[in-house]
Tab-separated table of C-alpha atoms in Angstrom:
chain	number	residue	atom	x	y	z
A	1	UNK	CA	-45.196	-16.031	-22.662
A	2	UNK	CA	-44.383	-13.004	-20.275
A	3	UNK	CA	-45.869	-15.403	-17.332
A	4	UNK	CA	-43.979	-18.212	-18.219
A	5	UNK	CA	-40.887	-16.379	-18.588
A	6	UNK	CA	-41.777	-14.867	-14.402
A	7	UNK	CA	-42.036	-18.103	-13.439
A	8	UNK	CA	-38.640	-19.527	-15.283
A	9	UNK	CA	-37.363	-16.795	-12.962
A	10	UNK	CA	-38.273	-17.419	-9.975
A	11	UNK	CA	-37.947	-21.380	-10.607
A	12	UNK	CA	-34.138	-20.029	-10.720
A	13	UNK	CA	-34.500	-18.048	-8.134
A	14	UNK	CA	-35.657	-20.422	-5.808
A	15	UNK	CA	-32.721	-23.008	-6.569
A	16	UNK	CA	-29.584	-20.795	-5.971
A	17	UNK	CA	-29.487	-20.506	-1.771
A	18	UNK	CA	-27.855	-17.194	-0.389
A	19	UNK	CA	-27.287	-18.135	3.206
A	20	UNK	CA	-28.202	-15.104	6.080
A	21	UNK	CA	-25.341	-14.914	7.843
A	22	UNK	CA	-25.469	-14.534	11.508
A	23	UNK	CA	-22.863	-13.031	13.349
A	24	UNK	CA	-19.284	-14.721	12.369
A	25	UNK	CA	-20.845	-17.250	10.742
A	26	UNK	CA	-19.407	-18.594	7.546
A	27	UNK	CA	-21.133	-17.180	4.134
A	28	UNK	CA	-21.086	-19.366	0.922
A	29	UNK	CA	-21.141	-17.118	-2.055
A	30	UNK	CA	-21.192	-20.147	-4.399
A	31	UNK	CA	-23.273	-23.309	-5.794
A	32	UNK	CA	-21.846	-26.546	-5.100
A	33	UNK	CA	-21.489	-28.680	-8.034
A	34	UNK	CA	-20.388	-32.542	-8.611
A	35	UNK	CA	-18.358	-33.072	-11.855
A	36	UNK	CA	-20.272	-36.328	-12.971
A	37	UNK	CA	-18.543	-36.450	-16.400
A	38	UNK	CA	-16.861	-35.448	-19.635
A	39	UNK	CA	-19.233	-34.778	-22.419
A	40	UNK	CA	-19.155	-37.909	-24.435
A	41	UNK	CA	-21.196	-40.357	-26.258
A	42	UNK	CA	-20.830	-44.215	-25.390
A	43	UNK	CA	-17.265	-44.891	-26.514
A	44	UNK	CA	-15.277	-41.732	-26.630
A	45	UNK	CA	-15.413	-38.553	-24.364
A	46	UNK	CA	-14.759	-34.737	-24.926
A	47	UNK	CA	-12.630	-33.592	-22.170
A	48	UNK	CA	-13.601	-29.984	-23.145
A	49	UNK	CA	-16.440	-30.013	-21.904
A	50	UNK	CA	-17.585	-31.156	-18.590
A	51	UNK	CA	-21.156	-31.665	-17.535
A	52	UNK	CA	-21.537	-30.600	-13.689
A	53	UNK	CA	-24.483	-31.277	-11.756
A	54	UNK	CA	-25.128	-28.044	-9.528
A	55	UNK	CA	-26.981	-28.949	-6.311
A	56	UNK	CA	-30.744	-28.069	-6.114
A	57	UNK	CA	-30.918	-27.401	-9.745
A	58	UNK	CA	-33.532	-29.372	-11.078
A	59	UNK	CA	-34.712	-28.426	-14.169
A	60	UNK	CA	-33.728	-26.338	-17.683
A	61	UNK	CA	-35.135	-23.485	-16.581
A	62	UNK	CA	-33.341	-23.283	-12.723
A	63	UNK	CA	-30.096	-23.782	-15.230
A	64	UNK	CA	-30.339	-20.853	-17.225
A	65	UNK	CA	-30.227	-18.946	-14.576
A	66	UNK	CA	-26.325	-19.905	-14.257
A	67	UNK	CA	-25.215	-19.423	-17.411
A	68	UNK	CA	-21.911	-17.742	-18.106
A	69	UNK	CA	-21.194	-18.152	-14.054
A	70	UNK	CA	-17.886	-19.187	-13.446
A	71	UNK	CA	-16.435	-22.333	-12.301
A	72	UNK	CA	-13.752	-23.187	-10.481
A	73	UNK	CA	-11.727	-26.486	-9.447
A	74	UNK	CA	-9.972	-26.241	-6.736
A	75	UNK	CA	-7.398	-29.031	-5.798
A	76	UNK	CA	-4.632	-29.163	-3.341
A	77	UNK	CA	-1.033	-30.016	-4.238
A	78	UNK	CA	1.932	-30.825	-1.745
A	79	UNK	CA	4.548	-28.961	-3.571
A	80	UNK	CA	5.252	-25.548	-3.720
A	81	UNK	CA	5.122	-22.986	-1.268
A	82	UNK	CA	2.241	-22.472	1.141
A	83	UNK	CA	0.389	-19.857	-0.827
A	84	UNK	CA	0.541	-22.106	-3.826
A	85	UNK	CA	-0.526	-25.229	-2.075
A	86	UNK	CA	-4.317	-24.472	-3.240
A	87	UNK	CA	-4.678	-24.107	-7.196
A	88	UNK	CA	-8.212	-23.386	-9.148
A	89	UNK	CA	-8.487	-23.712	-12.424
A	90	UNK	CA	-11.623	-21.506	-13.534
A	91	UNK	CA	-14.094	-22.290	-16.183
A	92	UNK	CA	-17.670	-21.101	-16.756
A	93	UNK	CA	-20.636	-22.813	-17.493
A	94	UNK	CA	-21.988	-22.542	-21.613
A	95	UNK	CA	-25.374	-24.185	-21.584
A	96	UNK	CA	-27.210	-27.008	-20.380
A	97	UNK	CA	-27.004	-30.444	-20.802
A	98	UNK	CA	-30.579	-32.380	-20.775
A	99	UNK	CA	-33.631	-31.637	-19.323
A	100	UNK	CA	-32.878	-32.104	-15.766
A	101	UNK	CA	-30.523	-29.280	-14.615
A	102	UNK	CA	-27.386	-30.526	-15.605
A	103	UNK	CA	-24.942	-27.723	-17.172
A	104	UNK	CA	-22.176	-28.336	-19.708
A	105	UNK	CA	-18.749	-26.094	-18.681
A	106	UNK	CA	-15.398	-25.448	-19.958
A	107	UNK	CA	-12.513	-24.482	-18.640
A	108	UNK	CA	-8.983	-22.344	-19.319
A	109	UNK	CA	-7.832	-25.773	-19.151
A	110	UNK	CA	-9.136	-28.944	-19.146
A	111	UNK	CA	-9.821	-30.799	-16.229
A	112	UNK	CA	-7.909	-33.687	-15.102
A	113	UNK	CA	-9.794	-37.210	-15.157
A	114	UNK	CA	-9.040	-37.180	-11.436
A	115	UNK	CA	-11.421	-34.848	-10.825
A	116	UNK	CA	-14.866	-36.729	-11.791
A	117	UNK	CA	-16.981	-36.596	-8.849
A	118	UNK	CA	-15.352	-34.176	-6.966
A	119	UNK	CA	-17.131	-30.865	-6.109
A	120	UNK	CA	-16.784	-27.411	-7.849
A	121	UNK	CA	-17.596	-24.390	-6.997
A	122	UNK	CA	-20.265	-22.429	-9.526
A	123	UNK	CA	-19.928	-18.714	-8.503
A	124	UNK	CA	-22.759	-16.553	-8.286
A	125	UNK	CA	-20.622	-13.879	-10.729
A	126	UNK	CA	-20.925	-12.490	-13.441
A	127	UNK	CA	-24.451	-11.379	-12.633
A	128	UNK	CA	-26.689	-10.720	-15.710
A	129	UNK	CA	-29.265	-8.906	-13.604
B	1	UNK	CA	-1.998	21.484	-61.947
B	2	UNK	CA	-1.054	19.820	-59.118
B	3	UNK	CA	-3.436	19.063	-56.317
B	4	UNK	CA	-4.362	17.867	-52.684
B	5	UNK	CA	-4.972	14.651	-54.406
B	6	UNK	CA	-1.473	14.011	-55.797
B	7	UNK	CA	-0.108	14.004	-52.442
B	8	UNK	CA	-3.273	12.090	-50.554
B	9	UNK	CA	-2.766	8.508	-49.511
B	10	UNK	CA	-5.625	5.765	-49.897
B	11	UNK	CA	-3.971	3.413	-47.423
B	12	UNK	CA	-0.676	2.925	-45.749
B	13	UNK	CA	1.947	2.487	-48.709
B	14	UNK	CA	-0.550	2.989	-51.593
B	15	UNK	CA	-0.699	6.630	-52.816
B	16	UNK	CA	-3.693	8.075	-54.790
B	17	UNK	CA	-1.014	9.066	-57.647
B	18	UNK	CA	2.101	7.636	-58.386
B	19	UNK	CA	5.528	8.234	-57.514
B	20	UNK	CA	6.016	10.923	-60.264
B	21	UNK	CA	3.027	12.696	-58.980
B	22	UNK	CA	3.783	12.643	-55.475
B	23	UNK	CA	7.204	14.394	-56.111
B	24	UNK	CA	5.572	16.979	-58.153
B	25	UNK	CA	3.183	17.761	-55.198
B	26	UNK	CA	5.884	17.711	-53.290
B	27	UNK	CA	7.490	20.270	-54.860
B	28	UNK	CA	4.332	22.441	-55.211
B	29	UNK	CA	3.522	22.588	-51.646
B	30	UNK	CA	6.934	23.695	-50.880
B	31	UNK	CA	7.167	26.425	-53.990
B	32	UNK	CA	7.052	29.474	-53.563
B	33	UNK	CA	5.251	30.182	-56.688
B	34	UNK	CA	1.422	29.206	-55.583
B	35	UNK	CA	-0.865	32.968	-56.058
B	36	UNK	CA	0.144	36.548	-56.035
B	37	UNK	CA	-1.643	36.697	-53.131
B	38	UNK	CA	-0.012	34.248	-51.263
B	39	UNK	CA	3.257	35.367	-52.270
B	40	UNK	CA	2.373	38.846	-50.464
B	41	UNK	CA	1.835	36.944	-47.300
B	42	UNK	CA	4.700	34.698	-47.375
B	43	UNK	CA	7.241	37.382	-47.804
B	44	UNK	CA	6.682	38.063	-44.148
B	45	UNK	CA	7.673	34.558	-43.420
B	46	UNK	CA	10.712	33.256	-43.722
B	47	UNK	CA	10.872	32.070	-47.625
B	48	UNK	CA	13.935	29.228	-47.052
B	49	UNK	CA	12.589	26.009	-49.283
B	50	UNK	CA	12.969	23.037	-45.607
B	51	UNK	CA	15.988	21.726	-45.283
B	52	UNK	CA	14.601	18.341	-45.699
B	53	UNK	CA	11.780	16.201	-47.689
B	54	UNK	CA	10.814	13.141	-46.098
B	55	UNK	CA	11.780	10.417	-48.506
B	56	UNK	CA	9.278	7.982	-47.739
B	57	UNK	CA	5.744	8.598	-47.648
B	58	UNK	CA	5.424	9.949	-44.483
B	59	UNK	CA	2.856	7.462	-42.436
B	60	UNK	CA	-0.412	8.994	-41.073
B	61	UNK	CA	-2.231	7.140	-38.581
B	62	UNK	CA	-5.372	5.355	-39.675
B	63	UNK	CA	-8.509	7.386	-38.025
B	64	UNK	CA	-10.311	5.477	-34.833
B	65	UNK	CA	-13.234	3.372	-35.620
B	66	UNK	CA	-13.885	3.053	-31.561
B	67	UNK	CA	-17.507	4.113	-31.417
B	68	UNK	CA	-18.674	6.714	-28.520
B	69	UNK	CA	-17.847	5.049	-25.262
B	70	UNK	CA	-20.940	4.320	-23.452
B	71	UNK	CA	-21.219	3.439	-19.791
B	72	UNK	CA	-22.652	-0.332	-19.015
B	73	UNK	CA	-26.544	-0.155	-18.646
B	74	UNK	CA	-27.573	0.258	-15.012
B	75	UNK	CA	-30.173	-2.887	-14.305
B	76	UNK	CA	-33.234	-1.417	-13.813
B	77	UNK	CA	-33.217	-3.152	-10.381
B	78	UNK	CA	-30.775	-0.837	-8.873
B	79	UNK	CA	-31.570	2.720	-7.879
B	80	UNK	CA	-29.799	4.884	-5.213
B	81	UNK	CA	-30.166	3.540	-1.885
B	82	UNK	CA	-30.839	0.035	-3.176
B	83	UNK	CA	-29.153	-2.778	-0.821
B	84	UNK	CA	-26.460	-4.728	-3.270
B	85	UNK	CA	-24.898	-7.695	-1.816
B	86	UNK	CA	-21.387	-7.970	-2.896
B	87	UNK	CA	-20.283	-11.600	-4.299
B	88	UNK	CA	-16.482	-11.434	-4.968
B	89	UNK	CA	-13.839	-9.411	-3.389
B	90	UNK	CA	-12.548	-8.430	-0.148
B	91	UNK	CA	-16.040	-7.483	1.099
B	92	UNK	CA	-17.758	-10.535	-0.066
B	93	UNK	CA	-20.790	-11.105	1.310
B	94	UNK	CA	-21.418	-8.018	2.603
B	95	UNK	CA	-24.640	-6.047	1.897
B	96	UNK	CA	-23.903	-2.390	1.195
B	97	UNK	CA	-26.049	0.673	-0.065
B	98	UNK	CA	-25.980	1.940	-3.915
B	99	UNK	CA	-24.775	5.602	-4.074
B	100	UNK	CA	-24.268	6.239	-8.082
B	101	UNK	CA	-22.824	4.808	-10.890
B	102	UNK	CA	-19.849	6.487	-11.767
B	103	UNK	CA	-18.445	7.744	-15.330
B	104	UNK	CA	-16.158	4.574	-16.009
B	105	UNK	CA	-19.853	2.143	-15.534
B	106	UNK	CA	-18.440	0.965	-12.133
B	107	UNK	CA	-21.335	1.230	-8.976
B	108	UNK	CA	-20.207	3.728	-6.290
B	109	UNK	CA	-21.066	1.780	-2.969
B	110	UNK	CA	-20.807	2.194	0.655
B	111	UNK	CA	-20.909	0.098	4.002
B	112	UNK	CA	-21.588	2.493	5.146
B	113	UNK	CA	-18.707	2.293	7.139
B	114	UNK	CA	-19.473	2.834	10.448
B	115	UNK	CA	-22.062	-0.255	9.943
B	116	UNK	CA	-20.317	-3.026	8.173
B	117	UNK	CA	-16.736	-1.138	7.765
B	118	UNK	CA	-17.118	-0.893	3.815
B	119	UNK	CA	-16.050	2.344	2.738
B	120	UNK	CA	-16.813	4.079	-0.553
B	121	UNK	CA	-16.170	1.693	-2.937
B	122	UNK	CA	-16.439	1.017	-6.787
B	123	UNK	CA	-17.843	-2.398	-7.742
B	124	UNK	CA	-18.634	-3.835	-10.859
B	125	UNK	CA	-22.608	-4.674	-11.516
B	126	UNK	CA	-21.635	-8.314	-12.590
B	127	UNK	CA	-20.600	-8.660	-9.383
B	128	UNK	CA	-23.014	-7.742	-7.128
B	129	UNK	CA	-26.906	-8.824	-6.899
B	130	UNK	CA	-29.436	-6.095	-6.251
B	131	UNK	CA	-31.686	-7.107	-3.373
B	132	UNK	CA	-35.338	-5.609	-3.236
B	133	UNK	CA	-34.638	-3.545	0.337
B	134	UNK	CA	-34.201	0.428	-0.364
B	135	UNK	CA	-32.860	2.743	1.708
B	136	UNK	CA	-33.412	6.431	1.835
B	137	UNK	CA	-29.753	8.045	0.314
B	138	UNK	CA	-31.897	11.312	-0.610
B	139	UNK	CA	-29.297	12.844	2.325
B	140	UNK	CA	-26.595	12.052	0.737
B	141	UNK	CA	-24.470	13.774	-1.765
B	142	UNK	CA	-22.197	11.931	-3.743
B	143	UNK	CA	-22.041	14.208	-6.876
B	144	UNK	CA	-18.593	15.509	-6.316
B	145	UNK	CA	-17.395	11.708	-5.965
B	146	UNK	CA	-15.042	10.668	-9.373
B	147	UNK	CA	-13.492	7.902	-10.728
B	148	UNK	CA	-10.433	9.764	-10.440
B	149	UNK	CA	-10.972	9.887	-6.725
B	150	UNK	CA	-9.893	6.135	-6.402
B	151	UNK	CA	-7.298	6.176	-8.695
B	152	UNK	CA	-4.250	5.041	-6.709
B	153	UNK	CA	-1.961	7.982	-5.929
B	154	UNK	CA	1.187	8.046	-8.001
B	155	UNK	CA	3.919	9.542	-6.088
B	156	UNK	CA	5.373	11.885	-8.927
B	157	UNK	CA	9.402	12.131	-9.343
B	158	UNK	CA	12.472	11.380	-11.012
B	159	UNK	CA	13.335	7.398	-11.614
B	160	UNK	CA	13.619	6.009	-8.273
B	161	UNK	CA	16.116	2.922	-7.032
B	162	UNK	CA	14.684	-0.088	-6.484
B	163	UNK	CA	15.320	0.024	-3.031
B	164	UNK	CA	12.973	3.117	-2.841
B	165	UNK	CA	10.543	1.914	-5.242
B	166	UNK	CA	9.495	-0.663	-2.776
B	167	UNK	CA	9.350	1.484	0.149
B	168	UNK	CA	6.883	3.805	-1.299
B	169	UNK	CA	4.691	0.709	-2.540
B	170	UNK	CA	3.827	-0.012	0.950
B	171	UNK	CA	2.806	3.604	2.115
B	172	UNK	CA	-0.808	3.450	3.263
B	173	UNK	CA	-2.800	6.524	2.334
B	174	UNK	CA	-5.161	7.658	5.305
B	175	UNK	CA	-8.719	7.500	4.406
B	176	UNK	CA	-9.507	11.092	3.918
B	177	UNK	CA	-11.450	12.758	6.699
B	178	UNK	CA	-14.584	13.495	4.595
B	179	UNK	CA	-14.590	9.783	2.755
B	180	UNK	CA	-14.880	8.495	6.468
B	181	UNK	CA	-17.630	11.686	6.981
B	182	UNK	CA	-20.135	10.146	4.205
C-alpha cells in the first residue's frame, strides 16, 4: 500500500509543470484548465459544479494531487475603469470526476454558460505538503 | 442560610434559585451581620450598605471554550535552510531560503536580499512548495525575529483629520539597517 501510495505521488508530481525560469522570462505559477462542462446527466445540468479538464492530468491519481487548489475564471469586460476591466471569479476544485483526470469545481459563484471551453487557471495554492 | 448558590447563575437569565432567593442573597452579601470575625475586620472598612443593587441579574460572560492555540504543523519537508518557492504574492515565483517558523504558524523567509531582493518575509506554508535543495542557515540567527516585528507601525496620537490620515498612510518605513544586514 505504502508503494502504491509513492507512486500516486509522484504520478502527481510528474503532471503539474513548474517552469525554470531564465532570466526575465515569464513564470506560470498555475495549471491550465479547459471548462468542458457543467456537471449534468443527459437532459439537465448542475451549474454548481463544473468539471474542468486540467492539462497533463491524466489519471485519478495525478488529480488528487489538486484537490482543494483554487480556481479562477478570468474574463474581460469593457466597462468600468481600467483596473476593473479584468474580473476572476475564484472557485476550487472538490474531487474528481471519472477515471481519467477530470476534476469537478465550484465556485463563489457560478459560472456563466459563456464560459464552456474557455481556459482557467488551477493554482498551485493551497499546498497540502 | 443563605449561600453562594442562591446568588449563582446556571445560564444567562436562568438563576439556580428563584427570584425570592436571589434577593435574600443579595441582601446577605451586602449585611453586615455575616461572623464575629468578619465583623472585626470590616469595622476598618468603610461599613456604608452600596448605594446601589443592580436590578437585573447582572450578566457574566460565558467562559471560552477556544482550546490552546496551536501553531499549524510544520511539513516535515521543510527545515531551516530549505529552498521554498513562493506561489502567490508579490514575490511569486521566487525561490527563497526557510529561516523559522514564527509564533503566529507563518514561515519566516528570506531572498536573501541581496540575491533575489526578497527581504525577511512571513509566508504562509499553503503557499509555498518546499523544494528538496538545502542550504546551510547554521550562520544565521533569526531567534530575536517576532511576529510583532512585521506588524505595520501604527503611528500613535490623538484622532487625526482626514486630510492627515491619508498622508501618514503613504509614509514608507526604511528597511531597518540590520533587516537589510541578515
Amino acid at each position: 500500500l505504502i508503494n502504491h501510495m509513492s507512486e500516486a505521488v509522484a504520478a502527481a508530481q510528474k503532471s503539474k509543470k513548474i517552469a525554470k525560469a531564465g532570466p526575465g522570462r515569464q513564470v506560470r505559477l498555475w495549471v491550465r484548465a479547459k471548462f468542458l462542462s457543467f456537471r449534468r446527466s443527459k437532459v439537465a445540468q448542475n451549474t454548481n459544479q463544473t468539471i474542468l479538464r486540467l492539462e497533463g492530468v491524466n489519471d485519478r491519481t495525478a488529480a488528487s494531487y489538486y484537490f482543494g487548489k483554487r480556481v479562477a475564471y478570468i474574463y474581460k469586460t469593457h466597462s468600468g475603469k481600467a483596473e476593473n476591466r479584468f474580473r476572476t471569479i475564484w472557485g476550487r476544485i472538490s474531487r474528481s470526476h471519472g477515471n481519467s483526470g477530470a476534476v469537478l469545481a465550484r465556485f463563489a459563484t457560478n459560472l456563466p454558460a459563456r464560459a464552456i471551453g474557455s481556459t482557467l487557471r488551477v493554482m498551485l495554492f493551497p499546498q497540502r505538503g | 442560610f443563605p449561600c453562594e448558590t442562591m446568588g449563582k447563575q446556571l445560564t444567562r437569565g436562568v438563576n439556580a434559585k428563584g427570584r425570592s432567593a436571589t434577593k435574600s442573597y443579595a441582601r446577605f452579601k451586602f449585611s453586615k451581620k455575616v461572623n464575629p470575625k468578619k465583623v472585626v475586620e470590616e469595622k476598618k472598612e468603610s461599613t456604608k450598605q452600596p448605594k446601589w443593587y443592580a436590578a437585573d441579574d447582572v450578566a457574566r460572560p460565558f467562559k471560552s471554550r477556544k482550546s490552546h492555540h496551536r501553531i499549524t504543523k510544520l511539513r516535515s519537508t521543510i527545515t531551516p535552510g530549505t529552498v521554498l518557492i513562493l506561489l502567490a504574492g508579490r514575490f511569486k515565483g521566487k525561490r527563497v531560503v526557510f529561516l523559522k517558523q514564527l509564533e503566529s504558524g507563518l514561515l519566516l523567509v528570506s531572498g536573501p536580499l541581496k540575491i533575489n531582493g526578497v527581504p525577511l518575509r512571513r509566508v504562509d506554508q499553503t503557499y509555498v512548495i518546499a523544494t528538496s535543495t538545502k542550504v546551510d542557515v547554521a550562520g544565521v540567527d533569526v531567534s530575536a525575529l517576532k511576529d510583532t516585528d512585521f506588524a505595520k507601525k501604527r503611528v500613535a496620537g490623538a484622532k487625526k483629520s482626514d486630510g492627515e490620515f491619508f498622508k501618514t498612510e503613504t509614509q514608507k518605513t526604511p528597511l531597518p539597517q540590520e533587516r537589510k544586514d541578515l
